[in-house]
Coordinates of C-alpha atoms and ligand atoms in Angstrom, one line a residue:
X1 CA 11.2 -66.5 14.5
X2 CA 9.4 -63.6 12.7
X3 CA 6.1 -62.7 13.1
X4 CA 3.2 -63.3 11.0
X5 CA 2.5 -60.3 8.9
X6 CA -0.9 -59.5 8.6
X7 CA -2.8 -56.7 6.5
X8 CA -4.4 -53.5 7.8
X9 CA -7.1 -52.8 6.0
X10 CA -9.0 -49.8 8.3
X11 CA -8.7 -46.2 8.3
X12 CA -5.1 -45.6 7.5
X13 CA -6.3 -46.7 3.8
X14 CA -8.3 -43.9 3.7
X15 CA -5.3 -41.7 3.0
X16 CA -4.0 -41.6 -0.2
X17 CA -0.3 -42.7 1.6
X18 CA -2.3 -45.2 4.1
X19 CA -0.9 -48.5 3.5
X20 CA 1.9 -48.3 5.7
X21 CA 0.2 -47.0 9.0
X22 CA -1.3 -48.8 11.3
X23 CA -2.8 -45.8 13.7
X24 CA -5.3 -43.4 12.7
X25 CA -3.3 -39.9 12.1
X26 CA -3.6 -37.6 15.7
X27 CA -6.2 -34.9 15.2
X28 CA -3.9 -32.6 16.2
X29 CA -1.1 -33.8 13.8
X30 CA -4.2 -33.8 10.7
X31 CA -4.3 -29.9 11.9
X32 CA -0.8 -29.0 12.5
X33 CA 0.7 -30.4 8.6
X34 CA -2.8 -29.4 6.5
X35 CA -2.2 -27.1 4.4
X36 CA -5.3 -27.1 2.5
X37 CA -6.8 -23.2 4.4
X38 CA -3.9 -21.4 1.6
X39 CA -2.5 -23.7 -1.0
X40 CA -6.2 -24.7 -2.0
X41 CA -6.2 -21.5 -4.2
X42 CA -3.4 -23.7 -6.1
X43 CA -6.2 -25.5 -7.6
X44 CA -6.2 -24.4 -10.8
X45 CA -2.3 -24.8 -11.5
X46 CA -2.3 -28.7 -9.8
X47 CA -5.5 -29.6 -12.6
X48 CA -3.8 -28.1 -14.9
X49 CA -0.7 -29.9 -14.5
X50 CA -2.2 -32.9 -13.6
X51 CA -4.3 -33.0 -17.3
X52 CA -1.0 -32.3 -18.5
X53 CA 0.5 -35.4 -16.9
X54 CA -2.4 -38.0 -17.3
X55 CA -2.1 -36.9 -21.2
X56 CA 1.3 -38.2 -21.2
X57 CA 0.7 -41.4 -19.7
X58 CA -1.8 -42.2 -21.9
X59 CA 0.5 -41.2 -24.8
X60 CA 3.1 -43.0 -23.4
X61 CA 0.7 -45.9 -22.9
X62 CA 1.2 -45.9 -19.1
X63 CA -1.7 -45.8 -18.3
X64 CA -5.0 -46.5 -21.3
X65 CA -6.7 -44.0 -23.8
X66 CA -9.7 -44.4 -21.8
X67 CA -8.5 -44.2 -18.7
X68 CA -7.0 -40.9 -19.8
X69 CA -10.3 -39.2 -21.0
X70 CA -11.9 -40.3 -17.4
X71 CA -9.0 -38.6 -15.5
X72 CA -9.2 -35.7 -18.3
X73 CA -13.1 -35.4 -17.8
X74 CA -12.8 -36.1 -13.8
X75 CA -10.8 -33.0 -13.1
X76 CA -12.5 -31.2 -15.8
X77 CA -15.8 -32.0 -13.5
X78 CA -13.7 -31.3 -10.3
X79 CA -12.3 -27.7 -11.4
X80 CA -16.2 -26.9 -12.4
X81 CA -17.5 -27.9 -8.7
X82 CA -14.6 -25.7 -7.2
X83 CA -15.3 -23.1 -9.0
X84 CA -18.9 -23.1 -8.5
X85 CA -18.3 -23.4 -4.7
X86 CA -19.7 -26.6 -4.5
X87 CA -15.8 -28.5 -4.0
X88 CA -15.6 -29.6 0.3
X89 CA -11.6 -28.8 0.7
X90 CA -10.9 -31.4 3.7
X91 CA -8.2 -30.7 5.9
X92 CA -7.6 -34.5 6.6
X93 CA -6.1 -34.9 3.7
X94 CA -3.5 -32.4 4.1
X95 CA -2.9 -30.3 0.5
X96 CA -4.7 -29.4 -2.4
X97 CA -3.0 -32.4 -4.1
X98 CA -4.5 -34.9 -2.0
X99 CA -8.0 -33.5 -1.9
X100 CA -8.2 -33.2 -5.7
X101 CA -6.6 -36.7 -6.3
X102 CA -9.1 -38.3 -3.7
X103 CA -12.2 -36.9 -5.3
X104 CA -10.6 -37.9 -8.9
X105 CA -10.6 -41.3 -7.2
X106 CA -14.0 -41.2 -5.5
X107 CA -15.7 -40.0 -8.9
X108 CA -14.1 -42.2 -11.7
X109 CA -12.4 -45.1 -9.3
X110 CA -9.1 -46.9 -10.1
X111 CA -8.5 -45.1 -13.2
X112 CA -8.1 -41.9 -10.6
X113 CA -5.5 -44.2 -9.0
X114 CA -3.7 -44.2 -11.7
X115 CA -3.2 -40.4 -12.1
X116 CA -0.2 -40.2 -9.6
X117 CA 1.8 -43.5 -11.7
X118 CA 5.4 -41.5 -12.0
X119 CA 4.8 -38.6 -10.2
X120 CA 5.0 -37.5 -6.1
X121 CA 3.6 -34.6 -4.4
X122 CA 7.4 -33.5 -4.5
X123 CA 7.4 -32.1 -8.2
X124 CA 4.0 -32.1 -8.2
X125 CA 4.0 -29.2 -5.7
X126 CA 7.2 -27.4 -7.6
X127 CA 5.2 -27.7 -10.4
X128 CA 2.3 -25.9 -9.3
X129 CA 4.3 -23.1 -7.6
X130 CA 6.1 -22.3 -11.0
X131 CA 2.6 -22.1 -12.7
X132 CA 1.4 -19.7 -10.2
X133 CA 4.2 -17.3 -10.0
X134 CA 4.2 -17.3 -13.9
X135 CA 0.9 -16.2 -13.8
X136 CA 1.3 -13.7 -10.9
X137 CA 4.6 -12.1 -12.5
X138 CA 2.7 -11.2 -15.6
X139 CA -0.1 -9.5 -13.8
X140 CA 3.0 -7.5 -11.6
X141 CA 4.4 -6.6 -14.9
X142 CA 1.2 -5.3 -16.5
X143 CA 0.1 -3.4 -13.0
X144 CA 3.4 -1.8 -13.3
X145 CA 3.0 -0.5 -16.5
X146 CA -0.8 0.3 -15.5
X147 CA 1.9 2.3 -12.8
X148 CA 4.3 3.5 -15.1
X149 CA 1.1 5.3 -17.5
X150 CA 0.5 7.6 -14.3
X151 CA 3.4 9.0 -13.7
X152 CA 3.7 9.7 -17.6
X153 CA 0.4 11.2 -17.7
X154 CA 1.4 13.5 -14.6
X155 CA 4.8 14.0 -15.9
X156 CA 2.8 15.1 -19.6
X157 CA 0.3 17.7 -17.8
X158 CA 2.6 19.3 -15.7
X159 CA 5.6 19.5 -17.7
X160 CA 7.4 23.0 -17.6
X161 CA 6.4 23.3 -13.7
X162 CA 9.2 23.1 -11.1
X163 CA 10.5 22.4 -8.0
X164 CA 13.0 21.9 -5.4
X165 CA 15.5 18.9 -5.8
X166 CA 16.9 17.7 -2.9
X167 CA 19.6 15.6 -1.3
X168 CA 19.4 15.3 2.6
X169 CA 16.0 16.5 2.3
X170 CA 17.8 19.4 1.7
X171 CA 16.9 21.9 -0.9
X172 CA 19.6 21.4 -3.4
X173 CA 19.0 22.6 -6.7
X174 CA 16.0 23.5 -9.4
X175 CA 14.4 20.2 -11.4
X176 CA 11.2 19.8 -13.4
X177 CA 8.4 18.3 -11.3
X178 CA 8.3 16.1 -14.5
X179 CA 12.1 15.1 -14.4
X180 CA 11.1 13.7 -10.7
X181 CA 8.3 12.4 -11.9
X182 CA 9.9 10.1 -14.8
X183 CA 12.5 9.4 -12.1
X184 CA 9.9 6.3 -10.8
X185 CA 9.2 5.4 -14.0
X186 CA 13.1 4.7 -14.5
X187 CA 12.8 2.5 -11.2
X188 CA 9.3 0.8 -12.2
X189 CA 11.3 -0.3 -15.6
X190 CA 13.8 -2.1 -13.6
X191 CA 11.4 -3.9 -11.4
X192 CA 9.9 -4.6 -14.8
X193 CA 13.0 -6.0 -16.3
X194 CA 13.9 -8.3 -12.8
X195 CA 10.6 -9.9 -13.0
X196 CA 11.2 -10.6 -16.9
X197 CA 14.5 -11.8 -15.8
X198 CA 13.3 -14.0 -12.9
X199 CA 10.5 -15.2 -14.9
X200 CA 12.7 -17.3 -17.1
X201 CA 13.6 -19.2 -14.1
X202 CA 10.3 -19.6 -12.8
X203 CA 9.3 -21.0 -16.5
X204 CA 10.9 -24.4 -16.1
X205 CA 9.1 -27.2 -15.6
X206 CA 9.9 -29.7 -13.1
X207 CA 7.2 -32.7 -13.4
X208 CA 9.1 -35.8 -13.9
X209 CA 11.6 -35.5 -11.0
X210 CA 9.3 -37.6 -8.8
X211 CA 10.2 -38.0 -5.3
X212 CA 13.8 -37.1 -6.0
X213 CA 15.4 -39.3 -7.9
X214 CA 13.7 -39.3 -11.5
X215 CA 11.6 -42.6 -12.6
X216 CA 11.9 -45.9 -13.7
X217 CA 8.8 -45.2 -16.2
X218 CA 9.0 -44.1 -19.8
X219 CA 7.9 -40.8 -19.4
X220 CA 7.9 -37.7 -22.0
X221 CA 8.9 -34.7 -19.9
X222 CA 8.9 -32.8 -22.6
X223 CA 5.6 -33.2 -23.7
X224 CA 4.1 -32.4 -20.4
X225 CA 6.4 -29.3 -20.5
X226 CA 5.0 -28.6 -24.1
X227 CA 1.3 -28.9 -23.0
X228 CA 1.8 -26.6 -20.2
X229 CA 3.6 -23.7 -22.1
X230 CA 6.9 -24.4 -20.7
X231 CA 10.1 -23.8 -23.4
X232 CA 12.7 -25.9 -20.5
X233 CA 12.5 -28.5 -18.3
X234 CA 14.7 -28.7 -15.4
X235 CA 18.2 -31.0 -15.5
X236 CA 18.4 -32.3 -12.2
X237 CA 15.9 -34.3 -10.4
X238 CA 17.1 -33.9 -7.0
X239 CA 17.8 -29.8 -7.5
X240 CA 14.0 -29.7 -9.0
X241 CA 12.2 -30.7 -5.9
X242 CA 14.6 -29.3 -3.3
X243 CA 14.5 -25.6 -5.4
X244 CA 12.8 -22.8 -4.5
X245 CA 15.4 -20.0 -5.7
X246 CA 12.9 -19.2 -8.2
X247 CA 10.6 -18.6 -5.5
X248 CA 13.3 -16.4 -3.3
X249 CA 13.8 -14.4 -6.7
X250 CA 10.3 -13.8 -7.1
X251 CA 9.8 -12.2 -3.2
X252 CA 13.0 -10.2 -3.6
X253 CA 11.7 -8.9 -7.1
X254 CA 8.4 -8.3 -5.1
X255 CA 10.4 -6.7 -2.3
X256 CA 12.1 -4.2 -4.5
X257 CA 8.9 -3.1 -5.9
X258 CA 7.5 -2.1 -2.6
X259 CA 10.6 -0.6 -1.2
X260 CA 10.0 1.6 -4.3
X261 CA 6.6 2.0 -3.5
X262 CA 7.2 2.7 -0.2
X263 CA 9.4 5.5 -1.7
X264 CA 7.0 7.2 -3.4
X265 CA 4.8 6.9 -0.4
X266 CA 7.2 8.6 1.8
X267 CA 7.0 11.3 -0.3
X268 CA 3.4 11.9 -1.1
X269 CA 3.1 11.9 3.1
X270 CA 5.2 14.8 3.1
X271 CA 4.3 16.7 0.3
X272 CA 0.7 16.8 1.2
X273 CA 2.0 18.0 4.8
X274 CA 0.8 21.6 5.6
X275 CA 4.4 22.5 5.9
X276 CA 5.5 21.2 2.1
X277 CA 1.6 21.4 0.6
X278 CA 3.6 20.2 -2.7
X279 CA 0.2 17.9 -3.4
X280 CA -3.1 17.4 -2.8
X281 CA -4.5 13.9 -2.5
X282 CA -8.0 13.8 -3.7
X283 CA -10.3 13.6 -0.6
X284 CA -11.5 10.2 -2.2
X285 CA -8.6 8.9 -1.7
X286 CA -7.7 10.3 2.3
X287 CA -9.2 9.6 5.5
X288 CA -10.6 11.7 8.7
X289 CA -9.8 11.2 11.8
X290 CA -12.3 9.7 14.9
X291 CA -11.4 12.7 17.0
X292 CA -10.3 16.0 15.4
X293 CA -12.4 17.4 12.9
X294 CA -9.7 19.1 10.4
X295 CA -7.8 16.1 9.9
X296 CA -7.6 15.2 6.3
X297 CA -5.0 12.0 6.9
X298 CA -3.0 10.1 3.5
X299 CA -3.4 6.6 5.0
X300 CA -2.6 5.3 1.7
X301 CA 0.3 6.2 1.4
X302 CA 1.0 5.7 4.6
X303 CA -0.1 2.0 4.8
X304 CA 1.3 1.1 1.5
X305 CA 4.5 2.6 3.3
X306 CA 3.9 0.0 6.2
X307 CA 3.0 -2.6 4.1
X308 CA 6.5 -3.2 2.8
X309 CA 7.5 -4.5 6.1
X310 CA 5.5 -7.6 5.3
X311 CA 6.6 -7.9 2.1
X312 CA 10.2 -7.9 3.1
X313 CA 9.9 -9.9 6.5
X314 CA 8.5 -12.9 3.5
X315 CA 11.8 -12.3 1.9
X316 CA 13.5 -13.1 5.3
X317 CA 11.3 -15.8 5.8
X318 CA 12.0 -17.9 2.5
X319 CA 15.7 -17.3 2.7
X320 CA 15.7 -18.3 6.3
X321 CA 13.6 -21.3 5.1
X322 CA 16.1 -22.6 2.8
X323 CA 18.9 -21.5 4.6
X324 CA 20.2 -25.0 5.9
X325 CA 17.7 -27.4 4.6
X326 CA 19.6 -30.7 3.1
X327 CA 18.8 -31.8 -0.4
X328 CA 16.2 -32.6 -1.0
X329 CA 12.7 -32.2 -0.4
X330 CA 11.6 -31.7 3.0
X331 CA 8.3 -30.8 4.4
X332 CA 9.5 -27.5 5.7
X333 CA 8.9 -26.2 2.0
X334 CA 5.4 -26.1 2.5
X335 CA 5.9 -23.1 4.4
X336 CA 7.0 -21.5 1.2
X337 CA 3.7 -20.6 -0.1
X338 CA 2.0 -18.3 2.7
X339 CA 5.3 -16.0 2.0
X340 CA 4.7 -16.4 -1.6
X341 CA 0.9 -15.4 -1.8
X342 CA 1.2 -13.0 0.6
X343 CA 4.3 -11.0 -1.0
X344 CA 2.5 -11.4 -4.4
X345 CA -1.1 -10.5 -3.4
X346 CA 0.6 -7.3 -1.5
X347 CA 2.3 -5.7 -3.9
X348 CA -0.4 -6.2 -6.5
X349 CA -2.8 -4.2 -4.1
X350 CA -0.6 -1.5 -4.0
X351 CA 1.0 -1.0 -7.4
X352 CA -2.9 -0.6 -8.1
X353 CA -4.1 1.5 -5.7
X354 CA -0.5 3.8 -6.9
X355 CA -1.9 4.3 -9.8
X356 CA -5.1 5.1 -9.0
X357 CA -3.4 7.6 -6.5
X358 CA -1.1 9.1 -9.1
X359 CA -4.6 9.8 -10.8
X360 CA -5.7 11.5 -8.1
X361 CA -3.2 13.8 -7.3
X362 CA -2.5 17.6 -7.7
X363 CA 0.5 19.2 -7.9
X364 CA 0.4 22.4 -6.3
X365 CA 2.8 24.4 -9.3
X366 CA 2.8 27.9 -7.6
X367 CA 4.0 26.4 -4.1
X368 CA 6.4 24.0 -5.6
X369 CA 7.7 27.0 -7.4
X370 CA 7.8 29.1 -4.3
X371 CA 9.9 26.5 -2.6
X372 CA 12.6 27.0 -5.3
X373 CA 13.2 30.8 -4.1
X374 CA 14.5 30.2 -0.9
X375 CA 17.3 27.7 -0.2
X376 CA 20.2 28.9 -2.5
X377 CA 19.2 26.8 -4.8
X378 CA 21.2 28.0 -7.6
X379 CA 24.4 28.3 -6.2
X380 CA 26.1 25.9 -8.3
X381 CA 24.8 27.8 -12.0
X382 CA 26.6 30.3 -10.0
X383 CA 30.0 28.3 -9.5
X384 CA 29.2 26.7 -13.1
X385 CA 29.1 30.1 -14.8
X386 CA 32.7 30.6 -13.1
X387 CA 34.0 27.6 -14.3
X388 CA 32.7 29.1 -17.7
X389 CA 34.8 32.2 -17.2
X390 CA 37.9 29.8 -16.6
X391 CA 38.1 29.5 -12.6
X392 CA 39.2 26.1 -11.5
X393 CA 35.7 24.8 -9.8
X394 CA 37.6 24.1 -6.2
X395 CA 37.9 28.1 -6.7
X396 CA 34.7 28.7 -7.7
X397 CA 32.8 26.6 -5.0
X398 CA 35.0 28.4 -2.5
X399 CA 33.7 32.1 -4.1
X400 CA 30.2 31.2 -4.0
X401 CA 30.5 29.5 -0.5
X402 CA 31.9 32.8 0.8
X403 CA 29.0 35.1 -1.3
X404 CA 25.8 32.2 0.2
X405 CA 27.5 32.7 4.0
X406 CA 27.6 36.7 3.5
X407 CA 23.9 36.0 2.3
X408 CA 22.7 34.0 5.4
X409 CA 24.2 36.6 7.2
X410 CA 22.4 39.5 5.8
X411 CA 19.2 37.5 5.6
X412 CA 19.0 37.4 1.5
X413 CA 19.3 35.3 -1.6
X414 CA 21.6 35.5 -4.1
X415 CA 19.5 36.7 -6.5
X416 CA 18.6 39.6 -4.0
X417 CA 22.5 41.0 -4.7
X418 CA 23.1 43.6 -7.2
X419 CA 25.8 43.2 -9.9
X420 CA 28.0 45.3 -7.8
X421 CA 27.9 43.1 -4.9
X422 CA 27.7 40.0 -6.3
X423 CA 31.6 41.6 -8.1
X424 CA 32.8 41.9 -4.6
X425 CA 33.2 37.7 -4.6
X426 CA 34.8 37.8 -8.2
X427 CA 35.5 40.5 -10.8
X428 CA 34.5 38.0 -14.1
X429 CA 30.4 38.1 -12.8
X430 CA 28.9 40.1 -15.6
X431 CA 25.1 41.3 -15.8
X432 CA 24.3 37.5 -17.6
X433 CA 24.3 35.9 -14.4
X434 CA 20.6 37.0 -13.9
X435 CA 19.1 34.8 -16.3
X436 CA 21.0 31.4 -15.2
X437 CA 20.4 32.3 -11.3
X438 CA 16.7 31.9 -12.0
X439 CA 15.0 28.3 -11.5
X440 CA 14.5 28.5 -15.3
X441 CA 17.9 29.2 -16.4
X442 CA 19.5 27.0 -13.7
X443 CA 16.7 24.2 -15.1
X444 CA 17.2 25.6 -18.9
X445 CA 21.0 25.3 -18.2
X446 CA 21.6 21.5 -17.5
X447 CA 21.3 19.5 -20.9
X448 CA 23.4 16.6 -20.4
X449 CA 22.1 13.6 -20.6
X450 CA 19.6 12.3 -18.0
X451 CA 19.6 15.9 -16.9
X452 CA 16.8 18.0 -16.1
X453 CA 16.7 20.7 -18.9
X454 CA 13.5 21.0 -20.3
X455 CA 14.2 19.8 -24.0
X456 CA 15.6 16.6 -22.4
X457 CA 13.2 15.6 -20.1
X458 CA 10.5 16.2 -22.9
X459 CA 12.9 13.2 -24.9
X460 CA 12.9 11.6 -22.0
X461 CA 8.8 12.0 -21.5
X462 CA 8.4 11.4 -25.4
X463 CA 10.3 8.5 -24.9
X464 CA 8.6 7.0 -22.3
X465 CA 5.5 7.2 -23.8
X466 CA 6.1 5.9 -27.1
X467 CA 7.7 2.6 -25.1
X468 CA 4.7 2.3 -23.2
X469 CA 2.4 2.3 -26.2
X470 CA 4.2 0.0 -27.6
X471 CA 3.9 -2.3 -24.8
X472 CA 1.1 -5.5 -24.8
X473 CA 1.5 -6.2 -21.0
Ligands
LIG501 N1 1.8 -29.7 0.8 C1 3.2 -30.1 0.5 C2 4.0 -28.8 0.3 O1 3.5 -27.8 0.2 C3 3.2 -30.9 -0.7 C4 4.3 -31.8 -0.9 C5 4.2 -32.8 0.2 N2 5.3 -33.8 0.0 C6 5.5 -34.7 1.0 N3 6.5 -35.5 0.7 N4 4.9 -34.7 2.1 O2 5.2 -28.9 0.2

């Protein structure tokens, strides 16, 4: 004989998904799945797609006109209080979803019920994570270019200085400081280019999935994906709620940017060392120490350095998230978005505090040009101008090898040999090897392509600059 069923009415209802409980939700349990304390600064994204979606119901005459401009106007009035501070996020009802859907509800009544009719927190959520990182990848891309601009600038006032180029941290030959300098602009386009690229896949929108499954309602996905600037909408209902590659994508663009940072970072530490002196941070822009009075420290640098640990430990933490997960949804996602903000809001501080470094910076010409006297630095113009005089290069490396060892031996340069010695090593060297075993002719000397010469770095400069002005974001 089955039992009687009979109707709870109490607390449970007061959640949006009450009906089927019977038992209040453990405090503990309210705690442990809110996410309300970070995903509430989703709030603009989920109004926005939820006016998106209660104007399709009403066109699609799901739900009335009317009841349409009272959801319309009840979020417009709910966006207004949260902006003004005056919004109470409660962590009871779990997400930013459910706290914006609850005062829609408690402020116009059942016509707020109606705003969830064909949609679940499911694509809701995808939804809202899509408009987000749209938004955040076009503020990355113009702080990149805001980037990008400094090391021009630099690159324009100190073209024609130089400096050592190393491999190994070696000294390995001659480049312009500008050449180096347009070297992390190169790498800043990429990052560029990725986030356009990953951007297409963020700008898909998945409303209309529902739970999983799609619905049974005559919806007009492509309306809603009209209303919200979106030029796709996703093909697969089960893949749209369950995806978060987009998300992944994102993080690793955002980890690439900060290993590059990081980069740069590494090498402003050194270079303002005492023992390289390369640069000079503006004293705005270091820090002294609590106990020894002469310290002038680069924590910028160095903490931007640092930060990219974070940025790629939430890398490993979304592809760990995923990694495993069945199809389709499952609550795990939610730890998505700490990852996501965190990765986002990182990199954005320091691509803009980079800038504002690069701005304050000073190159140190005369010392970077001291640097380039010691080191053998043109031994290869050397084996080059060999080559020129029809050795075989294997030959010619072996020569100048044999003429840099007698050098180290005697404690010179090989610009500190005479003619006469430098003959000893090979007959061919005539009195025109002075000019290229300078840093300037070595420099002056390498016109391929890409290559440091003077004339084509200036193309390359002239180049970057005109692309830049061309650029809106
Ligand atoms: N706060 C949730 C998240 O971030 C929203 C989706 C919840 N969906 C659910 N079926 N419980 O993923």
């Amino acid at each position: 004989m089955s039992k009687p069923l009979n109707n709870p009415t109490d607390q449970a209802s007061q959640k949006l998904w009450g009906g089927r409980f019977t038992e209040r939700t453990a405090a503990t349990v309210e705690a442990f799945t809110a996410s309300i304390h970070f995903d509430a600064r989703l709030y603009r994204h989920d109004i926005a797609g939820s006016m998106a979606h209660a104007a399709m119901l009403a066109k699609q005459g799901i739900i009335s006109a009317e009841e349409g401009r009272l959801i319309g106007q009840g979020l417009t009035d709910i966006l207004q209080e949260i902006e003004a501070g005056r919004f109470i996020f409660r962590p009871e009802l779990e997400d930013i979803h459910m706290n914006i859907e609850k005062a829609l509800v408690d402020k116009i009544g059942s016509a707020g019920e109606k705003l969830h009719t064909a949609r679940s927190r499911n694509d809701q959520v995808a939804l809202d994570i899509r408009l987000y990182l749209r938004e955040e990848t076009d503020r990355l891309i113009a702080l990149l270019s805001g980037l990008q601009r400094a090391f021009v600038a630099q690159a324009r006032q100190n073209l024609g200085a130089i400096m050592p180029g190393y491999t190994h941290l070696q000294r390995a030959q001659p480049v312009l400081v500008s050449h180096h300098l347009l070297a992390y602009y190169e790498m800043f386009e990429r990052d560029r280019d990725r986030l356009l690229d990953c951007r297409k896949r963020i700008n898909v929108m998945p409303l209309g999935a529902a739970a999983l499954a799609g619905t049974g309602l005559p919806i007009d996905r492509e309306y809603v994906a009209r209303e919200l600037g979106f030029p796709t909408i996703t093909a697969n209902s089960m893949d749209t709620v369950g995806d978060r590659d987009f998300a992944i994508e994102f993080v690793s663009c955002c980890a690439i940017i900060q290993i590059h940072l990081s980069r740069l970072a590494e090498e402003l530490v050194l270079w303002s060392s005492q023992e390289f002196r390369f640069v000079t941070l503006a004293d705005s822009f270091c820090t002294g120490s609590s106990i020894m009075p002469q310290k002038k420290n680069p924590d910028i640098p160095e903490l931007i350095r640092g930060k990219s640990g974070r940025v790629i430990g939430s890398l490993m933490a979304l592809l760990t998230l995923l990694k495993g997960l069945p199809l389709t949804y499952n609550r795990d996602l939610q730890e998505d978005k700490e990852q996501i903000f965190d990765a986002a809001d990182t990199v954005s501080h320091c691509l803009a505090i980079s800038a504002e470094m690069l701005g304050n910076l000073t190159f140190n010409r005369d010392r970077m040009m001291q640097a380039t006297a010691a080191g053998f630095l043109t031994a290869t113009d050397l084996a080059d101008y060999l080559v020129g005089k029809q050795i075989p290069f294997r030959t010619a490396h072996g020569i100048v090898g044999n003429a840099v060892a007698a050098c180290v031996a005697a404690g010179k340069e090989l610009t500190d040999l005479s003619l006469g010695e430098l003959q000893t090593f090979s007959a061919v060297i005539a009195e025109d090897i002075f000019a290229l075993l300078t840093p300037e002719g070595s420099s002056r000397s390498r016109l391929s392509f890409g290559g440091t010469s003077p004339t084509r770095v200036s193309e390359a400069l002239a180049k970057a600059e005109q692309t830049l002005a061309a650029r809106s974001l």
